[in-house]
PDB file of C-alpha atoms in Angstrom:
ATOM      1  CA  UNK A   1      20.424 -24.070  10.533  1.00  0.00           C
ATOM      2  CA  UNK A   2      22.648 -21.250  11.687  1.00  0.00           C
ATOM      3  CA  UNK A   3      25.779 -22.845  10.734  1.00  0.00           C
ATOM      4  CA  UNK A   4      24.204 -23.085   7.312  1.00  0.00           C
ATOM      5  CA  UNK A   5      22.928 -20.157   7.041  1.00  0.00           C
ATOM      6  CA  UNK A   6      27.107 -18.553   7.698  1.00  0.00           C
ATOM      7  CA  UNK A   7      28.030 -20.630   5.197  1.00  0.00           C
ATOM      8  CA  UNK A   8      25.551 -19.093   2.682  1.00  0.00           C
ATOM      9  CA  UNK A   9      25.855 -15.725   3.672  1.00  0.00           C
ATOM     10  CA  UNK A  10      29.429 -15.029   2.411  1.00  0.00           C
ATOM     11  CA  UNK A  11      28.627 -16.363  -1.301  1.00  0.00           C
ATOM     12  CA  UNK A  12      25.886 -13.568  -1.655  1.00  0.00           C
ATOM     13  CA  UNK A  13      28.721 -10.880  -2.145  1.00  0.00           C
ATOM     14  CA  UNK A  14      30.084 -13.012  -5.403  1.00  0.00           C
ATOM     15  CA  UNK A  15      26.497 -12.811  -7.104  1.00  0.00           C
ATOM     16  CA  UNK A  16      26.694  -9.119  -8.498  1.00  0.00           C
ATOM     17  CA  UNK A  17      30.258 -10.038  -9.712  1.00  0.00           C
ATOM     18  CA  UNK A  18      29.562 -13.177 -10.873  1.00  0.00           C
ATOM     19  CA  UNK A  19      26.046 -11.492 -13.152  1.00  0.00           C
ATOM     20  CA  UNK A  20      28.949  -9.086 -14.269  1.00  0.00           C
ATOM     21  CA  UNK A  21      31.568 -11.616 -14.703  1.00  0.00           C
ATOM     22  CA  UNK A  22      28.805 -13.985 -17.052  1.00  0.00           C
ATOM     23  CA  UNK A  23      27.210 -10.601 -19.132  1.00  0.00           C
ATOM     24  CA  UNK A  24      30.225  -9.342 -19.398  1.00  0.00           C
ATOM     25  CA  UNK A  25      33.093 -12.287 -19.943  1.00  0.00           C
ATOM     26  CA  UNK A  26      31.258 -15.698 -20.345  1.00  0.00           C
ATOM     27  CA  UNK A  27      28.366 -14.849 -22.357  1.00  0.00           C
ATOM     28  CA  UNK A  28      30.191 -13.001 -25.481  1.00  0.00           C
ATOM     29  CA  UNK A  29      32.990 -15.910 -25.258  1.00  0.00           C
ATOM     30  CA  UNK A  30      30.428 -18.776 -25.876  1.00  0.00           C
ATOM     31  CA  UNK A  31      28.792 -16.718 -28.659  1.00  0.00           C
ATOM     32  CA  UNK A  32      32.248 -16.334 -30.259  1.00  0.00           C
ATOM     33  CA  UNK A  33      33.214 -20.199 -30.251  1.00  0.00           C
ATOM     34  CA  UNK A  34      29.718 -20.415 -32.483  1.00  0.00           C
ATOM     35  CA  UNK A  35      29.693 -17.637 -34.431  1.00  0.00           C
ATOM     36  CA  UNK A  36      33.433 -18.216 -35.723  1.00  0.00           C
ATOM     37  CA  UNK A  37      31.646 -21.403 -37.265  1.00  0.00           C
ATOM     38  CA  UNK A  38      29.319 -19.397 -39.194  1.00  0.00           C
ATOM     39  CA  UNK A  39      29.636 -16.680 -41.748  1.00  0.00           C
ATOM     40  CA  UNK A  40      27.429 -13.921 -40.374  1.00  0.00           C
ATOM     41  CA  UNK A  41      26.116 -10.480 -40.987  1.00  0.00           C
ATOM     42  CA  UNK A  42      24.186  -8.431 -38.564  1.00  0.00           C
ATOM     43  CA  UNK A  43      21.253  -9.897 -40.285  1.00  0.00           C
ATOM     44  CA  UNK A  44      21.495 -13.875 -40.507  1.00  0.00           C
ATOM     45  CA  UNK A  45      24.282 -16.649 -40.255  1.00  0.00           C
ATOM     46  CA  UNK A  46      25.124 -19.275 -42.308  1.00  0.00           C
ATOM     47  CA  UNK A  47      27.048 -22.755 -40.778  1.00  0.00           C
ATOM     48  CA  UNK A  48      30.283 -23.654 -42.556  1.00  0.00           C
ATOM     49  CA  UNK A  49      31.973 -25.758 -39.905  1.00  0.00           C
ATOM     50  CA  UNK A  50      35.651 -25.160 -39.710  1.00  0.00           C
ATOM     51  CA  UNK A  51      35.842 -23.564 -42.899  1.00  0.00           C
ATOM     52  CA  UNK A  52      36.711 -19.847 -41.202  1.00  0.00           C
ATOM     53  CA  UNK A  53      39.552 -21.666 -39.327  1.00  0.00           C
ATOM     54  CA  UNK A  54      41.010 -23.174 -42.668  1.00  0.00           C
ATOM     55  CA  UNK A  55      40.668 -19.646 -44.456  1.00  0.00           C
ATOM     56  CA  UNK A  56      42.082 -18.399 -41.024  1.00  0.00           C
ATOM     57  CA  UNK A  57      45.316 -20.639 -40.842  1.00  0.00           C
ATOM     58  CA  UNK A  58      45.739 -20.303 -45.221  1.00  0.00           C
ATOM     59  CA  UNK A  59      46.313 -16.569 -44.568  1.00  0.00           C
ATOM     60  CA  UNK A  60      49.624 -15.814 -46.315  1.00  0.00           C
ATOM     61  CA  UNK A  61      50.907 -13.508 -43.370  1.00  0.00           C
ATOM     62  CA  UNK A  62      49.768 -15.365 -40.740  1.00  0.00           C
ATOM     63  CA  UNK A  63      53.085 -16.697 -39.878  1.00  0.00           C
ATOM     64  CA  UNK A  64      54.395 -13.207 -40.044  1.00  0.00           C
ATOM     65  CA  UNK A  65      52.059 -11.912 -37.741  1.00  0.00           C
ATOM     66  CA  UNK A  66      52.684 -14.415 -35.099  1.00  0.00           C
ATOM     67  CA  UNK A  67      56.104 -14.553 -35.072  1.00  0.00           C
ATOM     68  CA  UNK A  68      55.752 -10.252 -34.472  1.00  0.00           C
ATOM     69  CA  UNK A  69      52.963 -11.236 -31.723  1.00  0.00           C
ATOM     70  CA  UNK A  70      55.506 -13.175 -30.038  1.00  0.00           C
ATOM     71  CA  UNK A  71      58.740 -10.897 -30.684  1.00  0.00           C
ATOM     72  CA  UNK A  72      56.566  -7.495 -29.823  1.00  0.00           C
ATOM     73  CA  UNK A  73      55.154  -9.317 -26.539  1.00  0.00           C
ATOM     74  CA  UNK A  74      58.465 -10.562 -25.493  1.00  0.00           C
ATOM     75  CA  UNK A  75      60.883  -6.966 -26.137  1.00  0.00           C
ATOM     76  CA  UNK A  76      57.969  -4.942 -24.214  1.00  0.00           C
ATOM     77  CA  UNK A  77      57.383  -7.480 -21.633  1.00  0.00           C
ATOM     78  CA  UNK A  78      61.353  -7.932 -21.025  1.00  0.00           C
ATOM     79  CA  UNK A  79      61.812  -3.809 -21.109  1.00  0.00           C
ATOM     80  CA  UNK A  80      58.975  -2.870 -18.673  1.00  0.00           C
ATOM     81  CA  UNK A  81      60.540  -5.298 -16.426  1.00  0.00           C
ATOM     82  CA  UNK A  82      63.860  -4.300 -16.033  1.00  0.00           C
ATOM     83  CA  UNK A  83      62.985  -0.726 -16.449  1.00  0.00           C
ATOM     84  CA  UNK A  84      59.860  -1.005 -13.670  1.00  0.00           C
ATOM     85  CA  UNK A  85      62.399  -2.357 -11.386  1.00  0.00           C
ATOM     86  CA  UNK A  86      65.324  -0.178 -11.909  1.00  0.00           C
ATOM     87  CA  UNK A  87      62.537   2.895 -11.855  1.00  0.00           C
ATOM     88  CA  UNK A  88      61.165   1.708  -8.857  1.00  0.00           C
ATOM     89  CA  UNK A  89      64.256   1.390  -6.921  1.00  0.00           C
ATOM     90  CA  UNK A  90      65.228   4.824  -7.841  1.00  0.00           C
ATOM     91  CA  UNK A  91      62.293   6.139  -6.956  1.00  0.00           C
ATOM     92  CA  UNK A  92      62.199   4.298  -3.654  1.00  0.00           C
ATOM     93  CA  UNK A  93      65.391   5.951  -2.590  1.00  0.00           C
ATOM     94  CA  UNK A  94      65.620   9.160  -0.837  1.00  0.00           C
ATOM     95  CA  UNK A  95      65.125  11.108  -3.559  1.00  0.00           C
ATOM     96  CA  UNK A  96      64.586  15.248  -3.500  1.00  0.00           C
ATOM     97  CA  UNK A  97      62.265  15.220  -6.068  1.00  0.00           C
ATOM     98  CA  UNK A  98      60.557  11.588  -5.765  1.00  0.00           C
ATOM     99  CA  UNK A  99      57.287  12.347  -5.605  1.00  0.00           C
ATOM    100  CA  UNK A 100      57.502  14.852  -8.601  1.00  0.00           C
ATOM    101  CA  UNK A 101      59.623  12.185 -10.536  1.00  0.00           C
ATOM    102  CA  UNK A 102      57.107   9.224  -9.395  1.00  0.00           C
ATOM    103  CA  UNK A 103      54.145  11.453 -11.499  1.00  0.00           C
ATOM    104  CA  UNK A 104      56.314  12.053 -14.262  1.00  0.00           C
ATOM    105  CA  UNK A 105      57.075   8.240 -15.279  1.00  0.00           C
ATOM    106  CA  UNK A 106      53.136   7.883 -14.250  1.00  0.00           C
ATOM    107  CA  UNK A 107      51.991  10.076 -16.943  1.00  0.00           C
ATOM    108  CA  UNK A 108      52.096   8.786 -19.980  1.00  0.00           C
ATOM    109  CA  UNK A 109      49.811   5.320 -18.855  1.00  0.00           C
ATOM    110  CA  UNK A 110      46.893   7.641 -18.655  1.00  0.00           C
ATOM    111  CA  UNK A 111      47.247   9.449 -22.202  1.00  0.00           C
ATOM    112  CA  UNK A 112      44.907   7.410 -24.797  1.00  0.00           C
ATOM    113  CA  UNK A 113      46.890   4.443 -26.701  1.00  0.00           C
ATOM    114  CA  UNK A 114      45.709   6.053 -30.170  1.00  0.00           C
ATOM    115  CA  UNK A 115      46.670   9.728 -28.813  1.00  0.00           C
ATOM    116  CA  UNK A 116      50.095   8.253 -28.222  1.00  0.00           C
ATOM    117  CA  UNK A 117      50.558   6.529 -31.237  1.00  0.00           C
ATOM    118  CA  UNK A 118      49.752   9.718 -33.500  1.00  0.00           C
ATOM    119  CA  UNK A 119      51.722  12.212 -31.669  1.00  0.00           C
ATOM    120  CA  UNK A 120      55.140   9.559 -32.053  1.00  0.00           C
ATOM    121  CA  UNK A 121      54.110   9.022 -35.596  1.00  0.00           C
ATOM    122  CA  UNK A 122      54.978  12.568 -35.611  1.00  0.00           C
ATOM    123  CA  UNK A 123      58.053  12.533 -34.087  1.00  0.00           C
ATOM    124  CA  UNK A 124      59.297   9.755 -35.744  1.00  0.00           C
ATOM    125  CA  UNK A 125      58.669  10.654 -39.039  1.00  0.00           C
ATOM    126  CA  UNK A 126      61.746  10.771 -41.188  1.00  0.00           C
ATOM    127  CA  UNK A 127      63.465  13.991 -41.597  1.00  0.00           C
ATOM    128  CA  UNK A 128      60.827  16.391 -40.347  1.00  0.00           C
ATOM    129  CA  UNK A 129      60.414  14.307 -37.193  1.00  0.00           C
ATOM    130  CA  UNK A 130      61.482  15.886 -34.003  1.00  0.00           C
ATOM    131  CA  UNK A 131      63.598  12.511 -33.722  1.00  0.00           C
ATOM    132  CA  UNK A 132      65.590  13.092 -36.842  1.00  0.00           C
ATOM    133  CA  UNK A 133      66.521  16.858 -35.747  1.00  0.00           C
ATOM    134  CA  UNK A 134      67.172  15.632 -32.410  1.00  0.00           C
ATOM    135  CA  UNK A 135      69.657  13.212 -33.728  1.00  0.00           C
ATOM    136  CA  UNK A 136      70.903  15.832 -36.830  1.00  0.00           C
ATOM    137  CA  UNK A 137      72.103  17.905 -34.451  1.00  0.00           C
ATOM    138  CA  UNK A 138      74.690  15.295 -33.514  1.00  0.00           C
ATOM    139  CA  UNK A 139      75.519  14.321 -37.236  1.00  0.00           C
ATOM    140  CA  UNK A 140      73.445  11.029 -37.117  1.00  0.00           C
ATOM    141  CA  UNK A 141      70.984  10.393 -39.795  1.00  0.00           C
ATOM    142  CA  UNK A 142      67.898   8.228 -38.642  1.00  0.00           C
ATOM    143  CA  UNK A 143      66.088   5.295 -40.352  1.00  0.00           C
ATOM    144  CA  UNK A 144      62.641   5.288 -41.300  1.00  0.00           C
ATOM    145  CA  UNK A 145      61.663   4.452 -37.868  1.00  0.00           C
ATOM    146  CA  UNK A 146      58.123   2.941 -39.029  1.00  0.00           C
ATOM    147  CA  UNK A 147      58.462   2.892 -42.845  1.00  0.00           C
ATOM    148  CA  UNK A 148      61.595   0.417 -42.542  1.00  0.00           C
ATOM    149  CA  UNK A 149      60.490  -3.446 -42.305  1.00  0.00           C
ATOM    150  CA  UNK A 150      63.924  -3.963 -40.184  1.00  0.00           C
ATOM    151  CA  UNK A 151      62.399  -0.557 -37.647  1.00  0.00           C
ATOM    152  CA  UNK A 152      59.003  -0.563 -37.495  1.00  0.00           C
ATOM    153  CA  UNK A 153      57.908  -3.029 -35.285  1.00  0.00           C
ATOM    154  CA  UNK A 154      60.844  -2.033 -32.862  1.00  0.00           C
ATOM    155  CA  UNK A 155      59.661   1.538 -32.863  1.00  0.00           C
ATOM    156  CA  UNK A 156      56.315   0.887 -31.816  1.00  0.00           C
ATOM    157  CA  UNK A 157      57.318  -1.651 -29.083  1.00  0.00           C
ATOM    158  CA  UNK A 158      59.542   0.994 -27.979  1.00  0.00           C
ATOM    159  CA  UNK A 159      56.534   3.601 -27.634  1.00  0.00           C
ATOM    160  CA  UNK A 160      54.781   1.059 -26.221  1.00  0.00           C
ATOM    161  CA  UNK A 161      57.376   0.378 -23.420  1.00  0.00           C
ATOM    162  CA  UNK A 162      57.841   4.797 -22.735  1.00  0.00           C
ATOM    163  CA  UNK A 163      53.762   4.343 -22.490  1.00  0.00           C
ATOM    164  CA  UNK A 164      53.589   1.446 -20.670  1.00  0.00           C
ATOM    165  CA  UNK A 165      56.527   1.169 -17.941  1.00  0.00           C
ATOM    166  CA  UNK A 166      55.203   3.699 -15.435  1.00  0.00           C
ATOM    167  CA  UNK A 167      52.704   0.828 -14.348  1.00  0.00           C
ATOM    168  CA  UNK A 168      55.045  -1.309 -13.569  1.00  0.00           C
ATOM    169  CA  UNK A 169      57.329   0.837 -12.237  1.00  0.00           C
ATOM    170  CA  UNK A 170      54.202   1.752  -9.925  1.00  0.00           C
ATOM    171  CA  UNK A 171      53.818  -2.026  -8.912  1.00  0.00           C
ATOM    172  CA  UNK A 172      57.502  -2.401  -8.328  1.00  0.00           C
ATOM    173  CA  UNK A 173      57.475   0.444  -5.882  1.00  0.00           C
ATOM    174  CA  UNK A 174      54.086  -1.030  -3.663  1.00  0.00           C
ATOM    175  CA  UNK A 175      56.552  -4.489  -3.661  1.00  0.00           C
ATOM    176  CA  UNK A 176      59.800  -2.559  -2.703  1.00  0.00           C
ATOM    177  CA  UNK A 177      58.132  -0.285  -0.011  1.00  0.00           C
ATOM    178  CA  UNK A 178      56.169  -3.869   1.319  1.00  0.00           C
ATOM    179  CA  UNK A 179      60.041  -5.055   2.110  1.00  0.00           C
ATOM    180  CA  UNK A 180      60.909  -5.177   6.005  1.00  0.00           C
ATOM    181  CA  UNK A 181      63.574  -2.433   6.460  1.00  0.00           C
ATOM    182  CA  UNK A 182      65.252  -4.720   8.693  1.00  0.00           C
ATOM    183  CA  UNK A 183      66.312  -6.727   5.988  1.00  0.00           C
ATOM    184  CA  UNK A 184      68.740  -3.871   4.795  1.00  0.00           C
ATOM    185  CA  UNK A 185      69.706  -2.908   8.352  1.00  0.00           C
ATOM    186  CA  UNK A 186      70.842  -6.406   8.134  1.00  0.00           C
ATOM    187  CA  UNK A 187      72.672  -6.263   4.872  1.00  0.00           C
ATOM    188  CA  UNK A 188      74.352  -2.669   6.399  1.00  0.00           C
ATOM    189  CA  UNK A 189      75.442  -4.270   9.255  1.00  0.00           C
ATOM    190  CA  UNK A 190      77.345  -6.871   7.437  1.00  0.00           C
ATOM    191  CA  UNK A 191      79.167  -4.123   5.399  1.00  0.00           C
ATOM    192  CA  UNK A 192      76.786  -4.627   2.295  1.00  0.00           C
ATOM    193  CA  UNK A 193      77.128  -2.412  -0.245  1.00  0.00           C
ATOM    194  CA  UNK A 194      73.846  -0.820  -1.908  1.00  0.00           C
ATOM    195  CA  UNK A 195      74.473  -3.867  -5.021  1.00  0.00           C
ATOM    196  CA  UNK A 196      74.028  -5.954  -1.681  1.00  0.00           C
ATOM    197  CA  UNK A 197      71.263  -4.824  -0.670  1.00  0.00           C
ATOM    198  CA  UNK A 198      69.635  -5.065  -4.043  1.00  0.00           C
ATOM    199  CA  UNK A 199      70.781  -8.306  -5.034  1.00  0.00           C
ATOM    200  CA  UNK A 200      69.955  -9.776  -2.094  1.00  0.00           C
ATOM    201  CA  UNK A 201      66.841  -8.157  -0.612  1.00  0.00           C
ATOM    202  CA  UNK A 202      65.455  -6.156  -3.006  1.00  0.00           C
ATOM    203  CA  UNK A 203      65.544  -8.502  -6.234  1.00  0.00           C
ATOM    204  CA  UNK A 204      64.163 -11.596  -5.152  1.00  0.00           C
ATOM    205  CA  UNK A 205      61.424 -10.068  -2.567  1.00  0.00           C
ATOM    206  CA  UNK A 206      60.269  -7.991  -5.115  1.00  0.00           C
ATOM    207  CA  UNK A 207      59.018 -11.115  -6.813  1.00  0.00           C
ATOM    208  CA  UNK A 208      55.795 -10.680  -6.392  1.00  0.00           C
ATOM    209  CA  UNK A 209      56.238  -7.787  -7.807  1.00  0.00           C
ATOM    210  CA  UNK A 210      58.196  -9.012 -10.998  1.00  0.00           C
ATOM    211  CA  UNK A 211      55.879 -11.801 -11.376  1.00  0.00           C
ATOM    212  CA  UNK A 212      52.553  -8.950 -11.983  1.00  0.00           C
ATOM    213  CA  UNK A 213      54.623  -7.397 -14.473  1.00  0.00           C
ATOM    214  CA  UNK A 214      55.680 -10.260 -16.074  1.00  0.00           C
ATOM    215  CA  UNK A 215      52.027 -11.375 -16.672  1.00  0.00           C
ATOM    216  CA  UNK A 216      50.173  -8.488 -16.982  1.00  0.00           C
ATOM    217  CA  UNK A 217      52.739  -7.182 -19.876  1.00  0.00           C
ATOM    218  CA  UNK A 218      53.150  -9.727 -21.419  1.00  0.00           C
ATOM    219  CA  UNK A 219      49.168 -10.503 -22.263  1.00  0.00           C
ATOM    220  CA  UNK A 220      49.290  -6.773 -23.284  1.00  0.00           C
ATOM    221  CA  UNK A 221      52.069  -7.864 -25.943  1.00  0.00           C
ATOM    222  CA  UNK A 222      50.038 -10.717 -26.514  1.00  0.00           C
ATOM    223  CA  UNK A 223      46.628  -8.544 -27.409  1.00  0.00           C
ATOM    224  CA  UNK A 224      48.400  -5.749 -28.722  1.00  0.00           C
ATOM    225  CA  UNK A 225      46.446  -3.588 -31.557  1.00  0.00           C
ATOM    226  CA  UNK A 226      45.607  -0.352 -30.914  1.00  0.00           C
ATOM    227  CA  UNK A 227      49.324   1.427 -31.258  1.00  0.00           C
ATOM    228  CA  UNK A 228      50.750  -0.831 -34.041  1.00  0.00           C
ATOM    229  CA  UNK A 229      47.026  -0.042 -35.820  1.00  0.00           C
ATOM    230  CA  UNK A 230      47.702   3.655 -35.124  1.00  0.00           C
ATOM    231  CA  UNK A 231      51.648   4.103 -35.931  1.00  0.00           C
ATOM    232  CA  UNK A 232      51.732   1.243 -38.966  1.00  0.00           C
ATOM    233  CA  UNK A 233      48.295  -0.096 -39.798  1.00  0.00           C
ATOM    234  CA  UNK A 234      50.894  -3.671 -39.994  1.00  0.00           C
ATOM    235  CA  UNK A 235      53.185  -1.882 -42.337  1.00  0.00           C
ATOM    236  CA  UNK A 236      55.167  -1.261 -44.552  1.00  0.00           C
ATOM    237  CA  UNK A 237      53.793  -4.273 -46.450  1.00  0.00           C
ATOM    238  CA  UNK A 238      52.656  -6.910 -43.810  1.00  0.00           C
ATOM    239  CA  UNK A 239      55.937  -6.636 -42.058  1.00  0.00           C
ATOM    240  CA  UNK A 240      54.924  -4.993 -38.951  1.00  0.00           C
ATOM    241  CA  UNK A 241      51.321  -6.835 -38.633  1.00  0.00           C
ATOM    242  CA  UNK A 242      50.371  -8.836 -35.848  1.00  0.00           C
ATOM    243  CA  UNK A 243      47.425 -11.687 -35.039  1.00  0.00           C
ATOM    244  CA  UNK A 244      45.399  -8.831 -34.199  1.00  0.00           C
ATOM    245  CA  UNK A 245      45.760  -6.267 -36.884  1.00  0.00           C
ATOM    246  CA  UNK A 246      45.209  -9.477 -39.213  1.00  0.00           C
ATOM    247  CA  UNK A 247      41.987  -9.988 -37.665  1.00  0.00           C
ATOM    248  CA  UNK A 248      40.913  -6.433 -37.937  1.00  0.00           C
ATOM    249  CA  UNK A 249      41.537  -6.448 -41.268  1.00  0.00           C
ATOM    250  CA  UNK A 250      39.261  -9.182 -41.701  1.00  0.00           C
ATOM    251  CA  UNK A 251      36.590  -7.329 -40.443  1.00  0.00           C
ATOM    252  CA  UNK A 252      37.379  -4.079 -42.745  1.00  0.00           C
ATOM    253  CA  UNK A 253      36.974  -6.300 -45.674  1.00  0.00           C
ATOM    254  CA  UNK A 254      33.501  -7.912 -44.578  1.00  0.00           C
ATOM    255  CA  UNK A 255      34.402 -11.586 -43.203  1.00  0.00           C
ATOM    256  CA  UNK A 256      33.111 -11.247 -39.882  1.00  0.00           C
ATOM    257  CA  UNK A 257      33.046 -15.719 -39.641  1.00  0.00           C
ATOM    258  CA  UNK A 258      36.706 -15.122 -40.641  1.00  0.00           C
ATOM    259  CA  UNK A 259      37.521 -12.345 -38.088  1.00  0.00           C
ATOM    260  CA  UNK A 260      35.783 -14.260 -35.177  1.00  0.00           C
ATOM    261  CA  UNK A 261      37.503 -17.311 -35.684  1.00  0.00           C
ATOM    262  CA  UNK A 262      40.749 -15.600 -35.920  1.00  0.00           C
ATOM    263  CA  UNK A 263      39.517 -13.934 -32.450  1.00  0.00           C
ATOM    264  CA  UNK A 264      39.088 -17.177 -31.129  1.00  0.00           C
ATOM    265  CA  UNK A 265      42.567 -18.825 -32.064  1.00  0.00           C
ATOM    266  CA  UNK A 266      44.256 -15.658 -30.726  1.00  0.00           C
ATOM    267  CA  UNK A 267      42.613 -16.120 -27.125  1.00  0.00           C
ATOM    268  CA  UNK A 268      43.579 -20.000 -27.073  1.00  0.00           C
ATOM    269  CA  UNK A 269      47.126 -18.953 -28.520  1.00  0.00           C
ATOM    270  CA  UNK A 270      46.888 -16.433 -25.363  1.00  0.00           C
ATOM    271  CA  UNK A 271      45.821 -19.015 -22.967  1.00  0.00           C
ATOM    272  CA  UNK A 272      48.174 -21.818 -24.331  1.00  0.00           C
ATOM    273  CA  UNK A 273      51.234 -19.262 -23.840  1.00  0.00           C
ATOM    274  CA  UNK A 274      49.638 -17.469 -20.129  1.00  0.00           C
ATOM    275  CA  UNK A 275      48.511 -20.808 -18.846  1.00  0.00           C
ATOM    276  CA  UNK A 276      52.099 -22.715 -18.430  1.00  0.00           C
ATOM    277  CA  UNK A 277      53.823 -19.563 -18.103  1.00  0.00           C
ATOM    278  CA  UNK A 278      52.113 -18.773 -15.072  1.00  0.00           C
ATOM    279  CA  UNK A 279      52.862 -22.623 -13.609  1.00  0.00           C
ATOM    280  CA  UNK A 280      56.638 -21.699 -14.383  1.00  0.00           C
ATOM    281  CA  UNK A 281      56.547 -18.543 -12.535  1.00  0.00           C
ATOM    282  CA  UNK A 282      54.580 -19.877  -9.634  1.00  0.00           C
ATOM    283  CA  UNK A 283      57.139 -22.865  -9.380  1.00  0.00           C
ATOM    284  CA  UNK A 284      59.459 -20.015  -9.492  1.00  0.00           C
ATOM    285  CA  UNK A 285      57.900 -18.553  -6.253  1.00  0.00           C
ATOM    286  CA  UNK A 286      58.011 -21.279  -4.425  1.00  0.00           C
ATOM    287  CA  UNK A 287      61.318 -22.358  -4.492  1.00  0.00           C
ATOM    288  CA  UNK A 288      62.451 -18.627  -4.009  1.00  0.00           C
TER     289      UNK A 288
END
C-alpha cells in the first residue's frame, strides 16, 4: 500500500494545472472544432458542415495572407535570432555599463504591442515622421514605410523584431552565462582568438538557447495580429494582411462560423509547421 500510495502522491500536484490546462486550453479548442461547423450568433447556431471551410479557403486573399504569415514569421524569427545572440554575447562580456545596457534592450518587450504599433505609425509616417527627418537630414528621401505594398509588411516585422529581440537576447544570455568557463580557458590556452571562442564554445552550446528562440519566435510570427492590425489594418489594399487579420475581419463583418473555422485552419497550419520543425531541431541537438 505504501509504495502505492508514493506513486499517487506526486500526480496530485498536476491536478490544479491540469483543471487550468482543460478550462483554459482544451475546453475552448473542442468548442472551436464544432462551432467552425456552424454559423452562430451569441444567440443560436445553425449546422452547415464544411461550408465555413469552403467560404474560408475561396477567400480571394487568402493566398496573400499566407504567403505574408510565412515571410513575416520567418524575417522576425531569423532577426531575433541572430540579433539575441550577438546581443547576448555583448552583453555577456565585461562590459562598463552591462547591466544598464541589459535593461535598455529589455524595455521595449514590456511596452503594450498596440502602444508600440501607434507610436511607430508615428514615426514612420511619410514626411512628418521622425524617420523621414532623421533620414532628410542626410539627403535621403524615405518610402512610405507602411503605405507602400513593397514596405509595409517589412516595416512592421522590423518593429516587431526592435520589440521583440530583448527576449531573446535575455534567453541567450541565461544559455551563455550556463557555459563552463573552462571551456574558454581552454580555447585561450590554445591561442584562440575571441572568433574562437565563439565559434567554438559559445555558438553551438548556446543551442539550447537558439533552439527557444527559434520556436518561441517563430509561433509569434506564426500568430501575429496585434501590430500589423495596429500599424496597417492588412494594408494598403490586402497587401500587408495576414491569416489572422483575415480572420478578424471576418468577425468585423458578422461571420463568426467563417472566423472560427479560419481560427481553426490557422492553429493546424501552426501545428503542421511547429510540429516537424521541432523534430528537425531536436535531431539537430542531438547530433550537436
Amino acid at each position: 500500500a505504501r509504495p502505492k500510495a508514493r506513486a499517487v502522491y506526486p500526480y496530485a500536484f498536476y491536478l490544479p494545472a491540469g483543471i487550468v490546462y482543460t478550462v483554459i486550453f482544451l475546453v475552448p479548442t473542442v468548442m472551436a472544432f464544432y462551432f467552425a461547423l456552424t454559423r452562430w450568433t451569441l444567440f443560436d447556431s445553425t449546422f452547415v458542415g464544411l461550408d465555413n471551410f469552403r467560404d474560408f479557403f475561396a477567400e480571394q486573399n487568402l493566398r496573400v495572407g499566407f504567403r505574408n504569415t510565412i515571410v513575416y514569421a520567418v524575417v522576425t524569427s531569423g532577426l531575433k535570432v541572430v540579433l539575441g545572440l550577438l546581443l547576448g554575447v555583448l552583453l555577456t562580456s565585461n562590459l562598463r555599463l552591462r547591466g544598464f545596457l541589459r535593461s535598455v534592450v529589455f524595455f521595449p518587450v514590456l511596452v503594450s504591442t498596440v502602444a508600440v504599433g501607434i507610436t511607430f505609425s508615428v514615426l514612420l509616417k511619410p514626411d512628418t515622421g521622425l524617420v523621414d527627418k532623421a533620414l532628410g537630414v542626410f539627403g535621403i528621401s524615405g518610402p512610405d514605410w507602411l503605405g507602400d505594398a513593397t514596405t509595409a509588411l517589412l516595416s512592421v516585422a522590423l518593429v516587431d523584431v526592435w520589440k521583440g529581440v530583448g527576449l531573446a537576447t535575455v534567453i541567450y544570455i541565461a544559455g551563455i552565462m550556463s557555459i563552463p568557463r573552462d571551456y574558454y580557458q581552454a580555447v585561450e590556452v590554445d591561442g584562440g582568438s575571441a572568433w574562437h571562442r565563439f565559434r567554438h564554445v559559445t555558438l553551438p552550446l548556446s543551442w539550447p538557447a537558439t533552439y527557444s528562440v527559434i520556436i518561441l519566435s517563430f509561433i509569434g510570427g506564426l500568430r501575429t495580429f496585434d501590430l500589423i492590425w495596429t500599424m496597417t489594418r492588412g494594408g494598403p489594399g490586402f497587401t500587408s494582411d495576414v491569416i489572422a487579420s483575415i480572420i478578424y475581419k471576418q468577425y468585423q463583418a458578422g461571420f463568426y462560423g467563417l472566423a472560427t473555422a479560419g481560427n481553426v485552419i490557422l492553429f493546424l497550419a501552426v501545428t503542421a509547421i511547429v510540429v516537424p520543425l521541432v523534430r528537425l531541431l531536436d535531431r539537430r541537438e542531438i547530433h550537436s
